[in-house]
PDB file of C-alpha atoms in Angstrom:
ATOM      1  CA  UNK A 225      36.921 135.214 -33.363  1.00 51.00           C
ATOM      2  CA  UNK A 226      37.657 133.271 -36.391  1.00 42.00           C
ATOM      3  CA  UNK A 227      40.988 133.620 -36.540  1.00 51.00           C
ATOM      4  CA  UNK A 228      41.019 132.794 -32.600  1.00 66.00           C
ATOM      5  CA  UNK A 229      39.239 129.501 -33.523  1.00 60.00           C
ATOM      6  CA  UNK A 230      41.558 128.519 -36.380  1.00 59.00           C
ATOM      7  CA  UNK A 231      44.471 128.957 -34.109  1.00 70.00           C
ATOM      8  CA  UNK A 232      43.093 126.849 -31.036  1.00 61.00           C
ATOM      9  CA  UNK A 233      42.247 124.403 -33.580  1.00 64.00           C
ATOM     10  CA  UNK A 234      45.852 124.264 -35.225  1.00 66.00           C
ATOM     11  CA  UNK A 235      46.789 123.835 -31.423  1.00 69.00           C
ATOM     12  CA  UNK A 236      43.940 121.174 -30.322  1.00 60.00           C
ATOM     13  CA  UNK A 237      45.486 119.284 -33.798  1.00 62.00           C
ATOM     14  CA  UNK A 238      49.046 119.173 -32.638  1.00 62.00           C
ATOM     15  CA  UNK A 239      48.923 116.913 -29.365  1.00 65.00           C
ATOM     16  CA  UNK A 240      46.714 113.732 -28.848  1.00 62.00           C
ATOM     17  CA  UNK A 241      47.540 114.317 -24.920  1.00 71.00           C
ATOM     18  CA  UNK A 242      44.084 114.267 -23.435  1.00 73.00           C
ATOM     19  CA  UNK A 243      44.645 116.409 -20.784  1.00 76.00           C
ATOM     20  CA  UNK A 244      46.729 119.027 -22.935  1.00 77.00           C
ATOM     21  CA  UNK A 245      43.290 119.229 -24.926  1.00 75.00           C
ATOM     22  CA  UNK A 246      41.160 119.926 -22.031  1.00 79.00           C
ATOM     23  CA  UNK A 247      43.187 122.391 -20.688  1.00 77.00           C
ATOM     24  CA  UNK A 248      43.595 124.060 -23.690  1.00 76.00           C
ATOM     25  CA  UNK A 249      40.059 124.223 -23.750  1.00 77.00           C
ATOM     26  CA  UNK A 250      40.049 125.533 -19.940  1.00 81.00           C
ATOM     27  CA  UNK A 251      41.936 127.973 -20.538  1.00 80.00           C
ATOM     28  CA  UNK A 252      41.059 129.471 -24.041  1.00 79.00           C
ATOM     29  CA  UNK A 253      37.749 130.354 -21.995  1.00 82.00           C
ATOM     30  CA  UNK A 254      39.314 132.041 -19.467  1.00 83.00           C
ATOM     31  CA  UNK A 255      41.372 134.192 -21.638  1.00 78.00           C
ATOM     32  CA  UNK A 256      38.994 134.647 -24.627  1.00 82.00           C
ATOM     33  CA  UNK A 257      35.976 135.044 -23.387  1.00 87.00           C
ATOM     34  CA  UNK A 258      37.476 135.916 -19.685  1.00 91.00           C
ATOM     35  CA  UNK A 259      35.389 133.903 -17.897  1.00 93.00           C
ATOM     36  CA  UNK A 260      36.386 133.863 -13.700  1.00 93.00           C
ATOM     37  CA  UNK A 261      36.087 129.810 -13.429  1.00 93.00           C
ATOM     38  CA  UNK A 262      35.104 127.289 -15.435  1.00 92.00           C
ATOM     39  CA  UNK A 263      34.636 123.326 -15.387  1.00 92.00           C
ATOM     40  CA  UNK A 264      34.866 120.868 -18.004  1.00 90.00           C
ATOM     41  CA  UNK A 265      33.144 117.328 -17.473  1.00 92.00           C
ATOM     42  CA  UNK A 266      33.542 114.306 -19.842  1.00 88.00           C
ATOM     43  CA  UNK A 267      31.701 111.272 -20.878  1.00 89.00           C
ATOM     44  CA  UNK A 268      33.745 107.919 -20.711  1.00 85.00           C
ATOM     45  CA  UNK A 269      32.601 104.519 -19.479  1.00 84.00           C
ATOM     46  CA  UNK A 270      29.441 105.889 -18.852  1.00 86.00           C
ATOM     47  CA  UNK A 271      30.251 107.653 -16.264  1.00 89.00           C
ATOM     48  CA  UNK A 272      30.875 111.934 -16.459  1.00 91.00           C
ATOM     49  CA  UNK A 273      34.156 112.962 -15.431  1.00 90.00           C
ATOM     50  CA  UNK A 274      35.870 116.209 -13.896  1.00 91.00           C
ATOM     51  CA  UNK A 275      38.062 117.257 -16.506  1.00 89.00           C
ATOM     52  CA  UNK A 276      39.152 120.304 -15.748  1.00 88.00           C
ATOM     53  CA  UNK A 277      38.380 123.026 -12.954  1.00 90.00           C
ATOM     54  CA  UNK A 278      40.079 126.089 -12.767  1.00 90.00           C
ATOM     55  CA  UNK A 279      39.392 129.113 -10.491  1.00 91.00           C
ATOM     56  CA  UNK A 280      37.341 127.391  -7.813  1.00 88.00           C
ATOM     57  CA  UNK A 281      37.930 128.288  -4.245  1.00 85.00           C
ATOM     58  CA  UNK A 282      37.956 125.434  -2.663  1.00 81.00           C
ATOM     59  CA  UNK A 283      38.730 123.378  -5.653  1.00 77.00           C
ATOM     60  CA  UNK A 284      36.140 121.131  -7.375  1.00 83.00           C
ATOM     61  CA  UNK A 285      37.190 117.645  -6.356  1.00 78.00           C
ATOM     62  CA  UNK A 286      38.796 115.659  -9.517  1.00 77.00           C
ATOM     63  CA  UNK A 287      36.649 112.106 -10.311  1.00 83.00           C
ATOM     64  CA  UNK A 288      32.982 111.809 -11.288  1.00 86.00           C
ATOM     65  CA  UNK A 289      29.712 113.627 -11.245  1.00 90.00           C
ATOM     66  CA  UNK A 290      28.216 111.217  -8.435  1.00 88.00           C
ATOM     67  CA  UNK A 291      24.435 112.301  -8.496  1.00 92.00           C
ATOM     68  CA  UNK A 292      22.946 110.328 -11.000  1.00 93.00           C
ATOM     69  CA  UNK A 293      19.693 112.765 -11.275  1.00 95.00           C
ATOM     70  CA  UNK A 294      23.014 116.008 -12.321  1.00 95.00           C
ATOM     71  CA  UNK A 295      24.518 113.313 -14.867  1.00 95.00           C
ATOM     72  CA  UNK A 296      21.473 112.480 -16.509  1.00 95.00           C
ATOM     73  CA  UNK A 297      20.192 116.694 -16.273  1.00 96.00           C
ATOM     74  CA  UNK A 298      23.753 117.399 -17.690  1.00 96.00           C
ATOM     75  CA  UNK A 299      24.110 115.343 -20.484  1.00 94.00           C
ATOM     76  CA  UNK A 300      20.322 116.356 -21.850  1.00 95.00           C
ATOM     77  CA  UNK A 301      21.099 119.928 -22.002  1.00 95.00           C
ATOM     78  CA  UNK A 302      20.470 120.583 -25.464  1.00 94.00           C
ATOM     79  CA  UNK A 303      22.364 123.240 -26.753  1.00 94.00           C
ATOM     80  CA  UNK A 304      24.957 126.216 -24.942  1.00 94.00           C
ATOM     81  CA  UNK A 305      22.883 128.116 -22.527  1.00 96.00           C
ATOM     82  CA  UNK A 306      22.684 130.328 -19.599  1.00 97.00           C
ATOM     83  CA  UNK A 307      22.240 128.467 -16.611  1.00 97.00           C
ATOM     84  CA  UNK A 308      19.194 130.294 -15.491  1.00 96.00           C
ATOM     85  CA  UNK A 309      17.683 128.884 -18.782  1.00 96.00           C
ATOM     86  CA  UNK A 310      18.316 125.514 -17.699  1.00 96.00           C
ATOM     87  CA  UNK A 311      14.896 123.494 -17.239  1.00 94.00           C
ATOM     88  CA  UNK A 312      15.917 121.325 -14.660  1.00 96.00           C
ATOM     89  CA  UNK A 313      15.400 122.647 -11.404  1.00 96.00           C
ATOM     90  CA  UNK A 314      18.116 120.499  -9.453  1.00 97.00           C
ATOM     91  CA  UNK A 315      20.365 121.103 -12.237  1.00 97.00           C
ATOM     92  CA  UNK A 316      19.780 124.502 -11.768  1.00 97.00           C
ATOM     93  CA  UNK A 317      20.469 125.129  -8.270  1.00 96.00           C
ATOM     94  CA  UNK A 318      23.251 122.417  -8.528  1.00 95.00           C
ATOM     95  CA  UNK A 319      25.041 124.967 -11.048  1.00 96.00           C
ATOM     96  CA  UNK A 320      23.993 128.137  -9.423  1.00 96.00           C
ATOM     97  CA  UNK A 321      25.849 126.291  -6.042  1.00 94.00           C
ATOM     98  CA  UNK A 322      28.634 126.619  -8.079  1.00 94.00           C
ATOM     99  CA  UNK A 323      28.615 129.722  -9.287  1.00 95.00           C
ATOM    100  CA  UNK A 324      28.640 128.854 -12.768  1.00 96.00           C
ATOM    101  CA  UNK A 325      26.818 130.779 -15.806  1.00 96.00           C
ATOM    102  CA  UNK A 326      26.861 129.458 -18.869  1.00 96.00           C
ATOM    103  CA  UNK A 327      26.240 125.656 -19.177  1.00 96.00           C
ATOM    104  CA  UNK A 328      27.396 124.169 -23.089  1.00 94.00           C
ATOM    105  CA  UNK A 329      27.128 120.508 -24.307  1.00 94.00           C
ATOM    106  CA  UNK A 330      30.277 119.033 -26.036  1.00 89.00           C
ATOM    107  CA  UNK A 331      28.917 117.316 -29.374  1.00 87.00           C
ATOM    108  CA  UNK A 332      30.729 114.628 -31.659  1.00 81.00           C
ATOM    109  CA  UNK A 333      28.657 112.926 -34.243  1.00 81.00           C
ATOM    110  CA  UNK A 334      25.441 114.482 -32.327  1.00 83.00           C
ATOM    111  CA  UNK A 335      26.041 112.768 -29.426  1.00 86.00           C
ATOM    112  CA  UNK A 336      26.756 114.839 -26.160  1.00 90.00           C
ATOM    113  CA  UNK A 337      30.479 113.719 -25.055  1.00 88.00           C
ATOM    114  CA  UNK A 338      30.498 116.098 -22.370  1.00 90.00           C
ATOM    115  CA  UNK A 339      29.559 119.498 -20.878  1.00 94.00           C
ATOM    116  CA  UNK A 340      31.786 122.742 -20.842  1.00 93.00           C
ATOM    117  CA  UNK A 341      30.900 124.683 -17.870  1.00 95.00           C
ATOM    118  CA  UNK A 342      31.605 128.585 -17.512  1.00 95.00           C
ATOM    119  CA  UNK A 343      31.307 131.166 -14.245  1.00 95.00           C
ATOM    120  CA  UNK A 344      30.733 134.753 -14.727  1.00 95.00           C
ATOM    121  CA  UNK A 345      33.299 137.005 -17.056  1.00 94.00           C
ATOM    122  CA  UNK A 346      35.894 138.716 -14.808  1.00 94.00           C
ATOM    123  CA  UNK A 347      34.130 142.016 -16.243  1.00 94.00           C
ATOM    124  CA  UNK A 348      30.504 141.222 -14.931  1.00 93.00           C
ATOM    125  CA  UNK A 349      29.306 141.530 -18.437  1.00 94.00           C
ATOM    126  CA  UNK A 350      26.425 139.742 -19.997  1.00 94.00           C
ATOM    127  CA  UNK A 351      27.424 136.569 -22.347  1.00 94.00           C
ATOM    128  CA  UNK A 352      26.552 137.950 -25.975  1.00 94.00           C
ATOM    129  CA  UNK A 353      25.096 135.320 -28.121  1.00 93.00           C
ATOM    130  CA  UNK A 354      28.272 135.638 -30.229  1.00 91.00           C
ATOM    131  CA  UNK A 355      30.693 134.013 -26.890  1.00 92.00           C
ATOM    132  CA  UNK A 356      27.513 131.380 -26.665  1.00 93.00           C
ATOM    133  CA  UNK A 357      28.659 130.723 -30.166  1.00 91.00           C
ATOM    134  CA  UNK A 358      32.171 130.690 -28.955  1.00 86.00           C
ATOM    135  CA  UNK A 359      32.095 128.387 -26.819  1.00 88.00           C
ATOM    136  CA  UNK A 360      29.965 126.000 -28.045  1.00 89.00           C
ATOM    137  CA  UNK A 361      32.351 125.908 -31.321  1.00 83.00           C
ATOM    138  CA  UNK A 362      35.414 124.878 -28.520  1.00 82.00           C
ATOM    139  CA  UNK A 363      33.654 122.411 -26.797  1.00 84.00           C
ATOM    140  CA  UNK A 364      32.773 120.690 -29.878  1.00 80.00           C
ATOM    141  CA  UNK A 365      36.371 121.126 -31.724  1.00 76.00           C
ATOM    142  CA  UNK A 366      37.726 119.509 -28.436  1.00 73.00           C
ATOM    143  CA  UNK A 367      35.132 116.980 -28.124  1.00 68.00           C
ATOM    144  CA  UNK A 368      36.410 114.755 -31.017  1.00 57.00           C
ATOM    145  CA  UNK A 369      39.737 114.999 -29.698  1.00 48.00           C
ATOM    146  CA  UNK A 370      39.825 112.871 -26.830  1.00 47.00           C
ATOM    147  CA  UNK A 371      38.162 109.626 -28.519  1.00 50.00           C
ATOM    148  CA  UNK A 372      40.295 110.315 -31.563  1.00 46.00           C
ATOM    149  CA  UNK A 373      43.332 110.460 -29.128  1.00 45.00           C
ATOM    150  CA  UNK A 374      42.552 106.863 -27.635  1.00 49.00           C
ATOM    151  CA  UNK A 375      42.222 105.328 -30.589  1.00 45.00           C
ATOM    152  CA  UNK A 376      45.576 107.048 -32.397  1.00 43.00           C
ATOM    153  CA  UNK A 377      47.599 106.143 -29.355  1.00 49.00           C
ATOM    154  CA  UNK A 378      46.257 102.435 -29.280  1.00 47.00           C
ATOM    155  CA  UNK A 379      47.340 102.220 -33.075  1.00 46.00           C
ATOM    156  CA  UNK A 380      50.867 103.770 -32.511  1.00 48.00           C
ATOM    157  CA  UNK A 381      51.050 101.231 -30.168  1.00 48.00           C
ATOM    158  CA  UNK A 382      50.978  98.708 -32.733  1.00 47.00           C
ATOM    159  CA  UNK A 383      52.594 100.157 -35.475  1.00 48.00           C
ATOM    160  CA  UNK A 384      55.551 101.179 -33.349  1.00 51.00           C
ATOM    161  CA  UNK A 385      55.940  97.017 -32.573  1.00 54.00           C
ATOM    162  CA  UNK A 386      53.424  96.723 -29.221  1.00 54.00           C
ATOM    163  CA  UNK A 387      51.254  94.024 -28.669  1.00 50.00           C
ATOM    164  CA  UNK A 388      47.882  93.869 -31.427  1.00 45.00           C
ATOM    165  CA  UNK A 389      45.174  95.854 -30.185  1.00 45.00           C
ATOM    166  CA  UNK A 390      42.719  94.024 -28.486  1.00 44.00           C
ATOM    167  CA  UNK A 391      40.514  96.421 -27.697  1.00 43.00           C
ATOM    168  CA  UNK A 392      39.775  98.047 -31.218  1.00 40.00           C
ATOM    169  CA  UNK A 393      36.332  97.603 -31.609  1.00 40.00           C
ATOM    170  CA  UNK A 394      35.184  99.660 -28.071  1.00 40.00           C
ATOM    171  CA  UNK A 395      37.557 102.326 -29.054  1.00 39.00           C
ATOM    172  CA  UNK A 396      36.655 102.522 -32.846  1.00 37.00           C
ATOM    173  CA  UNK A 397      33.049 101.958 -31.609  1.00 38.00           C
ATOM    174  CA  UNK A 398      33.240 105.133 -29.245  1.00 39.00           C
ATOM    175  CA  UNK A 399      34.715 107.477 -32.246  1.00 37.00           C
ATOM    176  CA  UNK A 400      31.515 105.995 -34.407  1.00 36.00           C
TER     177      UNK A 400
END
């Protein structure tokens, strides 16, 4: 698994493409730990986005989580868990609608930035403690990412002759 990690991060390092990271993400789940479907939400604006969903029949609907009670539930979960650990009962059953397993907060700075999402492994297996691990260790390499890749592209912006940026502080202030 190490050497898995060190390569997705080599690979997470080499684009500041937002949506190449979260993909990456998506789909280092599903062939690592061979998960069936998975679902990866971000924080931005206040508001929780859909990422990422990939093996959902009908898809999952790009845009936001609408239900403010689900936004607030998902970004309190406090560390990678299985969803039938989860506390919150209409958090619960919201996830269990979806057929989804394993629920893990994305942490930069300890600050939730978002929630990785997983459905069961194509093999029907149990999640060892070890693929918690996993995962929670790729949502948080991948969490830095997309506030680090706002700011860099802002600031090649400049530096490659663009207009000043003039909106600095909120992006500096969202990587602090």
């Amino acid at each position: 698994e190490l050497n898995t990690v060190f390569e997705i991060g080599k690979e997470l390092n080499s684009t500041l493409d937002t949506d190449k990271i979260v993909n990456l993400l998506g789909f280092s789940l599903m062939g690592e730990v061979m998960v069936q479907r998975c679902l990866i939400l971000i924080e931005q604006d206040g508001a929780l986005h859909v990422r990422m969903s990939k093996g959902f029949k009908p898809p999952v609907d790009p845009g936001v989580v609408a239900d403010a009670e689900i936004k607030r539930a998902l970004m309190q979960v406090p560390q990678q868990m299985l969803v039938r650990e989860v506390a919150d009962e209409k958090l619960r059953a919201w996830l269990e609608e979806l057929q989804l397993i394993v629920a893990s907060p994305m942490y930069s700075q300890e600050k939730i930035r978002g929630i990785v999402l997983a459905g069961k492994k194509i093999t029907g297996a149990e999640f060892a403690p070890d693929e918690l691990d996993f995962i929670a260790t790729l949502g948080g390499l991948t969490a830095v990412r997309p506030g680090t890749s706002e700011f860099l592209e802002a600031w090649k912006w400049t530096v490659d002759g663009g207009p000043p940026i003039t909106t600095a502080p909120v992006v500096v202030g969202k990587l602090v």
